[in-house]
Amino acid sequence: MFGLVDCNNFYASCERLFRPDLREKPVVVLSNNDGCVIARSNEAKKLNIPMGAVAFKFKQMFKENNVHVFSSNYPLYGDMSERVMNILSQYTPDIEIYSIDEAFLQFNGYEKHFELRQHCLEMKQKVEQWTSIPISIGLAETKALSKIANRVAKKFPKQTKGVHIIDTEEKRVKALKWIEIGDVWGIGGRYARKLRSININTAYDFTQLHPQWVKKNMTVVGLRLHRDLNGHKTLRLDEEVKEKKNIATTRSFAKDLENYDDVRERVSTFAVECAKKLRKQNSYCGYVIVFLSTNRHKSQDKQYSRSIVITLPYASNINHDLNTYAICGLSRIFKKGYKYKRAGVIVGNITPMRSKQLTFFDNQKENMQSLMGAVDRINTRYHKDIIKMATQNPARTWVMRQERLSPNYTTRLTDILKVR
DNA sequence: TCTGGGGTCCTAGGACCC
DNA sequence: TCTGGGGTCCTAGGACCC
């Protein structure tokens, strides 16, 4: 059996951990730059605050309804996620951490020793006791079905106590007929529209389609889903923690930027951040992509958006290298006369450091790695990046708009809760 | 004033090889 | 009238996820 564990309203639940006064109160968490709503407590959902609601448009509404608003606090969420995953992995060795708030579990041979539903109820209770994060669990014979079982558990908490198991054909059909096509894992907006246009409205309708039609119109990805939903184990548990294939650092700016130097400063910072992420996973990258764009929401402004790929002469993860090539890319795509809203650096063709391909010339100097090591250690110790590239103007402190940031309760000594 | 950020996989088609 | 067959690699674009 597969189990899918999903933390309920994860970010909002994290914000409530150290704020017992917020229990049963509407809580929302905003995206970077406090742009839009990305998590809502049940009470906030009841107020009909939609996912993705634009924060400034709802300001008044939040005030009138005493909605507690938070900026996103990723150190807190990341740490709580790790704690939850650790508890889950005590219940089965077979676990795939699928996202910050979700994990697939596999239970092989448990039926001989455990009543699975009971086992999961205990697991759920343990997670809630140790972390205060409420979770829902879906169980079924395939991954895609466990995902659907999870939705049932979440939608009917009273009847299911947060754990739903699809273990009969009758339950499978019932769940598939209940779930709308657009809510199925793997069916996004485009496919949902296409399927509805041929009168496929539920997951069940989808399972009745001919496999060849699915393959032709939705590629093998759709076909795998089709098989999985029909109860044929197709998608497998992916336990391996893989090195990333791409790493990105991208941001919207709090204000529009028009000057080349201002945009260059941002791109420089993004490039250095990418280099840092690469070193953290012991990899090099082979190319750097730089992109920039104007504000697509302001249709009255002239629009411009471009990206460029710069292939490095040798694989690298050195601040200086990535910075140089990123700026070189920017200089080729930057055009004067536009109001820029967003830019980013993406690195790719990532290879592990242990298998570095040397070139005839241009090999980076040995001592650069030790220099980067020292920079990382110093920057970690002082919490912020006190050593920067000169292109990252230290006088300019670009801060993200984070007006309602909670403390790093669990990851920073100075933020630990005081108990008098 | 104000609309997020970071990922993956698959396919078709072009360029190239012998 | 008329010019093979079998490959690989790379990239852009389209779909999806949380």
PDB file of N, CA and C in Angstrom, chain A residues 177-231:
ATOM      1  N   LYS A 177     -15.473   8.878  -8.751  1.00  0.00           N
ATOM      2  CA  LYS A 177     -16.661   9.588  -9.249  1.00  0.00           C
ATOM      3  C   LYS A 177     -16.872  10.897  -8.496  1.00  0.00           C
ATOM      4  N   TRP A 178     -16.362  10.944  -7.270  1.00  0.00           N
ATOM      5  CA  TRP A 178     -16.544  12.141  -6.442  1.00  0.00           C
ATOM      6  C   TRP A 178     -15.601  13.269  -6.868  1.00  0.00           C
ATOM      7  N   ILE A 179     -14.406  12.921  -7.312  1.00  0.00           N
ATOM      8  CA  ILE A 179     -13.390  13.965  -7.520  1.00  0.00           C
ATOM      9  C   ILE A 179     -13.469  14.552  -8.936  1.00  0.00           C
ATOM     10  N   GLU A 180     -13.460  15.865  -8.988  1.00  0.00           N
ATOM     11  CA  GLU A 180     -13.543  16.548 -10.278  1.00  0.00           C
ATOM     12  C   GLU A 180     -12.236  16.398 -11.038  1.00  0.00           C
ATOM     13  N   ILE A 181     -12.336  16.408 -12.335  1.00  0.00           N
ATOM     14  CA  ILE A 181     -11.172  16.133 -13.177  1.00  0.00           C
ATOM     15  C   ILE A 181     -10.029  17.114 -12.915  1.00  0.00           C
ATOM     16  N   GLY A 182     -10.385  18.391 -12.698  1.00  0.00           N
ATOM     17  CA  GLY A 182      -9.343  19.400 -12.493  1.00  0.00           C
ATOM     18  C   GLY A 182      -8.615  19.241 -11.167  1.00  0.00           C
ATOM     19  N   ASP A 183      -9.181  18.462 -10.243  1.00  0.00           N
ATOM     20  CA  ASP A 183      -8.551  18.282  -8.933  1.00  0.00           C
ATOM     21  C   ASP A 183      -7.670  17.046  -8.879  1.00  0.00           C
ATOM     22  N   VAL A 184      -7.550  16.359 -10.009  1.00  0.00           N
ATOM     23  CA  VAL A 184      -6.741  15.141 -10.019  1.00  0.00           C
ATOM     24  C   VAL A 184      -5.264  15.509 -10.161  1.00  0.00           C
ATOM     25  N   TRP A 185      -4.435  14.861  -9.373  1.00  0.00           N
ATOM     26  CA  TRP A 185      -2.990  15.058  -9.413  1.00  0.00           C
ATOM     27  C   TRP A 185      -2.482  14.738 -10.825  1.00  0.00           C
ATOM     28  N   GLY A 186      -1.855  15.691 -11.484  1.00  0.00           N
ATOM     29  CA  GLY A 186      -1.334  15.452 -12.831  1.00  0.00           C
ATOM     30  C   GLY A 186      -2.214  16.039 -13.923  1.00  0.00           C
ATOM     31  N   ILE A 187      -3.420  16.464 -13.557  1.00  0.00           N
ATOM     32  CA  ILE A 187      -4.297  17.148 -14.524  1.00  0.00           C
ATOM     33  C   ILE A 187      -4.296  18.628 -14.178  1.00  0.00           C
ATOM     34  N   GLY A 188      -3.627  19.418 -14.978  1.00  0.00           N
ATOM     35  CA  GLY A 188      -3.569  20.859 -14.732  1.00  0.00           C
ATOM     36  C   GLY A 188      -4.672  21.580 -15.480  1.00  0.00           C
ATOM     37  N   GLY A 189      -4.574  22.882 -15.525  1.00  0.00           N
ATOM     38  CA  GLY A 189      -5.624  23.697 -16.133  1.00  0.00           C
ATOM     39  C   GLY A 189      -5.868  23.366 -17.598  1.00  0.00           C
ATOM     40  N   ARG A 190      -4.787  23.178 -18.352  1.00  0.00           N
ATOM     41  CA  ARG A 190      -4.925  22.933 -19.784  1.00  0.00           C
ATOM     42  C   ARG A 190      -5.640  21.623 -20.084  1.00  0.00           C
ATOM     43  N   TYR A 191      -5.140  20.559 -19.438  1.00  0.00           N
ATOM     44  CA  TYR A 191      -5.750  19.251 -19.685  1.00  0.00           C
ATOM     45  C   TYR A 191      -7.189  19.213 -19.177  1.00  0.00           C
ATOM     46  N   ALA A 192      -7.446  19.872 -18.048  1.00  0.00           N
ATOM     47  CA  ALA A 192      -8.803  19.860 -17.490  1.00  0.00           C
ATOM     48  C   ALA A 192      -9.777  20.463 -18.506  1.00  0.00           C
ATOM     49  N   ARG A 193      -9.373  21.586 -19.103  1.00  0.00           N
ATOM     50  CA  ARG A 193     -10.246  22.245 -20.066  1.00  0.00           C
ATOM     51  C   ARG A 193     -10.504  21.333 -21.266  1.00  0.00           C
ATOM     52  N   LYS A 194      -9.412  20.745 -21.742  1.00  0.00           N
ATOM     53  CA  LYS A 194      -9.511  19.861 -22.896  1.00  0.00           C
ATOM     54  C   LYS A 194     -10.425  18.664 -22.609  1.00  0.00           C
ATOM     55  N   LEU A 195     -10.268  18.092 -21.414  1.00  0.00           N
ATOM     56  CA  LEU A 195     -11.059  16.913 -21.065  1.00  0.00           C
ATOM     57  C   LEU A 195     -12.530  17.271 -20.879  1.00  0.00           C
ATOM     58  N   ARG A 196     -12.775  18.417 -20.234  1.00  0.00           N
ATOM     59  CA  ARG A 196     -14.170  18.829 -20.042  1.00  0.00           C
ATOM     60  C   ARG A 196     -14.851  19.050 -21.384  1.00  0.00           C
ATOM     61  N   SER A 197     -14.079  19.524 -22.354  1.00  0.00           N
ATOM     62  CA  SER A 197     -14.672  19.804 -23.654  1.00  0.00           C
ATOM     63  C   SER A 197     -15.152  18.527 -24.341  1.00  0.00           C
ATOM     64  N   ILE A 198     -14.643  17.380 -23.920  1.00  0.00           N
ATOM     65  CA  ILE A 198     -15.181  16.132 -24.487  1.00  0.00           C
ATOM     66  C   ILE A 198     -15.990  15.386 -23.427  1.00  0.00           C
ATOM     67  N   ASN A 199     -16.479  16.192 -22.447  1.00  0.00           N
ATOM     68  CA  ASN A 199     -17.408  15.664 -21.446  1.00  0.00           C
ATOM     69  C   ASN A 199     -16.786  14.662 -20.476  1.00  0.00           C
ATOM     70  N   ILE A 200     -15.518  14.857 -20.188  1.00  0.00           N
ATOM     71  CA  ILE A 200     -14.861  14.076 -19.143  1.00  0.00           C
ATOM     72  C   ILE A 200     -14.799  14.989 -17.925  1.00  0.00           C
ATOM     73  N   ASN A 201     -15.631  14.732 -16.929  1.00  0.00           N
ATOM     74  CA  ASN A 201     -15.760  15.678 -15.821  1.00  0.00           C
ATOM     75  C   ASN A 201     -15.234  15.172 -14.484  1.00  0.00           C
ATOM     76  N   THR A 202     -15.067  13.881 -14.358  1.00  0.00           N
ATOM     77  CA  THR A 202     -14.553  13.344 -13.093  1.00  0.00           C
ATOM     78  C   THR A 202     -13.366  12.423 -13.390  1.00  0.00           C
ATOM     79  N   ALA A 203     -12.659  12.059 -12.302  1.00  0.00           N
ATOM     80  CA  ALA A 203     -11.544  11.131 -12.454  1.00  0.00           C
ATOM     81  C   ALA A 203     -12.053   9.809 -13.031  1.00  0.00           C
ATOM     82  N   TYR A 204     -13.276   9.447 -12.625  1.00  0.00           N
ATOM     83  CA  TYR A 204     -13.829   8.182 -13.124  1.00  0.00           C
ATOM     84  C   TYR A 204     -14.000   8.216 -14.644  1.00  0.00           C
ATOM     85  N   ASP A 205     -14.555   9.321 -15.147  1.00  0.00           N
ATOM     86  CA  ASP A 205     -14.707   9.456 -16.602  1.00  0.00           C
ATOM     87  C   ASP A 205     -13.358   9.266 -17.284  1.00  0.00           C
ATOM     88  N   PHE A 206     -12.334   9.870 -16.678  1.00  0.00           N
ATOM     89  CA  PHE A 206     -10.990   9.796 -17.258  1.00  0.00           C
ATOM     90  C   PHE A 206     -10.504   8.347 -17.336  1.00  0.00           C
ATOM     91  N   THR A 207     -10.777   7.582 -16.284  1.00  0.00           N
ATOM     92  CA  THR A 207     -10.290   6.192 -16.286  1.00  0.00           C
ATOM     93  C   THR A 207     -10.977   5.362 -17.359  1.00  0.00           C
ATOM     94  N   GLN A 208     -12.142   5.825 -17.844  1.00  0.00           N
ATOM     95  CA  GLN A 208     -12.876   5.069 -18.859  1.00  0.00           C
ATOM     96  C   GLN A 208     -12.387   5.364 -20.282  1.00  0.00           C
ATOM     97  N   LEU A 209     -11.515   6.359 -20.431  1.00  0.00           N
ATOM     98  CA  LEU A 209     -10.993   6.688 -21.766  1.00  0.00           C
ATOM     99  C   LEU A 209     -10.109   5.566 -22.287  1.00  0.00           C
ATOM    100  N   HIS A 210     -10.004   5.509 -23.610  1.00  0.00           N
ATOM    101  CA  HIS A 210      -9.125   4.501 -24.199  1.00  0.00           C
ATOM    102  C   HIS A 210      -7.655   4.901 -23.984  1.00  0.00           C
ATOM    103  N   PRO A 211      -6.811   3.968 -23.550  1.00  0.00           N
ATOM    104  CA  PRO A 211      -5.405   4.300 -23.299  1.00  0.00           C
ATOM    105  C   PRO A 211      -4.727   4.983 -24.490  1.00  0.00           C
ATOM    106  N   GLN A 212      -5.103   4.562 -25.689  1.00  0.00           N
ATOM    107  CA  GLN A 212      -4.454   5.150 -26.867  1.00  0.00           C
ATOM    108  C   GLN A 212      -4.776   6.631 -27.033  1.00  0.00           C
ATOM    109  N   TRP A 213      -6.018   6.970 -26.706  1.00  0.00           N
ATOM    110  CA  TRP A 213      -6.401   8.383 -26.764  1.00  0.00           C
ATOM    111  C   TRP A 213      -5.563   9.169 -25.757  1.00  0.00           C
ATOM    112  N   VAL A 214      -5.417   8.608 -24.567  1.00  0.00           N
ATOM    113  CA  VAL A 214      -4.678   9.287 -23.500  1.00  0.00           C
ATOM    114  C   VAL A 214      -3.227   9.465 -23.918  1.00  0.00           C
ATOM    115  N   LYS A 215      -2.639   8.412 -24.453  1.00  0.00           N
ATOM    116  CA  LYS A 215      -1.236   8.477 -24.874  1.00  0.00           C
ATOM    117  C   LYS A 215      -1.059   9.560 -25.941  1.00  0.00           C
ATOM    118  N   LYS A 216      -1.970   9.555 -26.900  1.00  0.00           N
ATOM    119  CA  LYS A 216      -1.849  10.481 -28.020  1.00  0.00           C
ATOM    120  C   LYS A 216      -1.993  11.936 -27.577  1.00  0.00           C
ATOM    121  N   ASN A 217      -2.940  12.182 -26.680  1.00  0.00           N
ATOM    122  CA  ASN A 217      -3.245  13.559 -26.309  1.00  0.00           C
ATOM    123  C   ASN A 217      -2.533  14.045 -25.060  1.00  0.00           C
ATOM    124  N   MET A 218      -2.043  13.140 -24.249  1.00  0.00           N
ATOM    125  CA  MET A 218      -1.463  13.563 -22.967  1.00  0.00           C
ATOM    126  C   MET A 218      -0.090  12.932 -22.714  1.00  0.00           C
ATOM    127  N   THR A 219       0.518  12.401 -23.724  1.00  0.00           N
ATOM    128  CA  THR A 219       1.846  11.770 -23.655  1.00  0.00           C
ATOM    129  C   THR A 219       1.871  10.612 -22.652  1.00  0.00           C
ATOM    130  N   VAL A 220       3.011  10.015 -22.497  1.00  0.00           N
ATOM    131  CA  VAL A 220       3.098   8.865 -21.594  1.00  0.00           C
ATOM    132  C   VAL A 220       2.844   9.275 -20.144  1.00  0.00           C
ATOM    133  N   VAL A 221       3.062  10.556 -19.845  1.00  0.00           N
ATOM    134  CA  VAL A 221       2.801  11.015 -18.481  1.00  0.00           C
ATOM    135  C   VAL A 221       1.327  10.797 -18.137  1.00  0.00           C
ATOM    136  N   GLY A 222       0.451  11.176 -19.079  1.00  0.00           N
ATOM    137  CA  GLY A 222      -0.977  10.987 -18.875  1.00  0.00           C
ATOM    138  C   GLY A 222      -1.331   9.509 -18.814  1.00  0.00           C
ATOM    139  N   LEU A 223      -0.653   8.735 -19.628  1.00  0.00           N
ATOM    140  CA  LEU A 223      -0.933   7.299 -19.670  1.00  0.00           C
ATOM    141  C   LEU A 223      -0.588   6.625 -18.339  1.00  0.00           C
ATOM    142  N   ARG A 224       0.523   7.040 -17.750  1.00  0.00           N
ATOM    143  CA  ARG A 224       0.913   6.470 -16.457  1.00  0.00           C
ATOM    144  C   ARG A 224      -0.137   6.777 -15.403  1.00  0.00           C
ATOM    145  N   LEU A 225      -0.604   8.015 -15.425  1.00  0.00           N
ATOM    146  CA  LEU A 225      -1.646   8.414 -14.477  1.00  0.00           C
ATOM    147  C   LEU A 225      -2.898   7.571 -14.688  1.00  0.00           C
ATOM    148  N   HIS A 226      -3.264   7.387 -15.953  1.00  0.00           N
ATOM    149  CA  HIS A 226      -4.438   6.606 -16.325  1.00  0.00           C
ATOM    150  C   HIS A 226      -4.350   5.195 -15.743  1.00  0.00           C
ATOM    151  N   ARG A 227      -3.196   4.574 -15.913  1.00  0.00           N
ATOM    152  CA  ARG A 227      -2.992   3.224 -15.390  1.00  0.00           C
ATOM    153  C   ARG A 227      -3.070   3.202 -13.864  1.00  0.00           C
ATOM    154  N   ASP A 228      -2.401   4.175 -13.250  1.00  0.00           N
ATOM    155  CA  ASP A 228      -2.357   4.233 -11.794  1.00  0.00           C
ATOM    156  C   ASP A 228      -3.766   4.378 -11.205  1.00  0.00           C
ATOM    157  N   LEU A 229      -4.568   5.243 -11.829  1.00  0.00           N
ATOM    158  CA  LEU A 229      -5.925   5.462 -11.322  1.00  0.00           C
ATOM    159  C   LEU A 229      -6.802   4.234 -11.535  1.00  0.00           C
ATOM    160  N   ASN A 230      -6.457   3.445 -12.557  1.00  0.00           N
ATOM    161  CA  ASN A 230      -7.209   2.219 -12.798  1.00  0.00           C
ATOM    162  C   ASN A 230      -6.738   1.072 -11.902  1.00  0.00           C
ATOM    163  N   GLY A 231      -5.795   1.394 -11.009  1.00  0.00           N
ATOM    164  CA  GLY A 231      -5.382   0.394 -10.036  1.00  0.00           C
ATOM    165  C   GLY A 231      -4.179  -0.441 -10.445  1.00  0.00           C
TER     166      GLY A 231
END
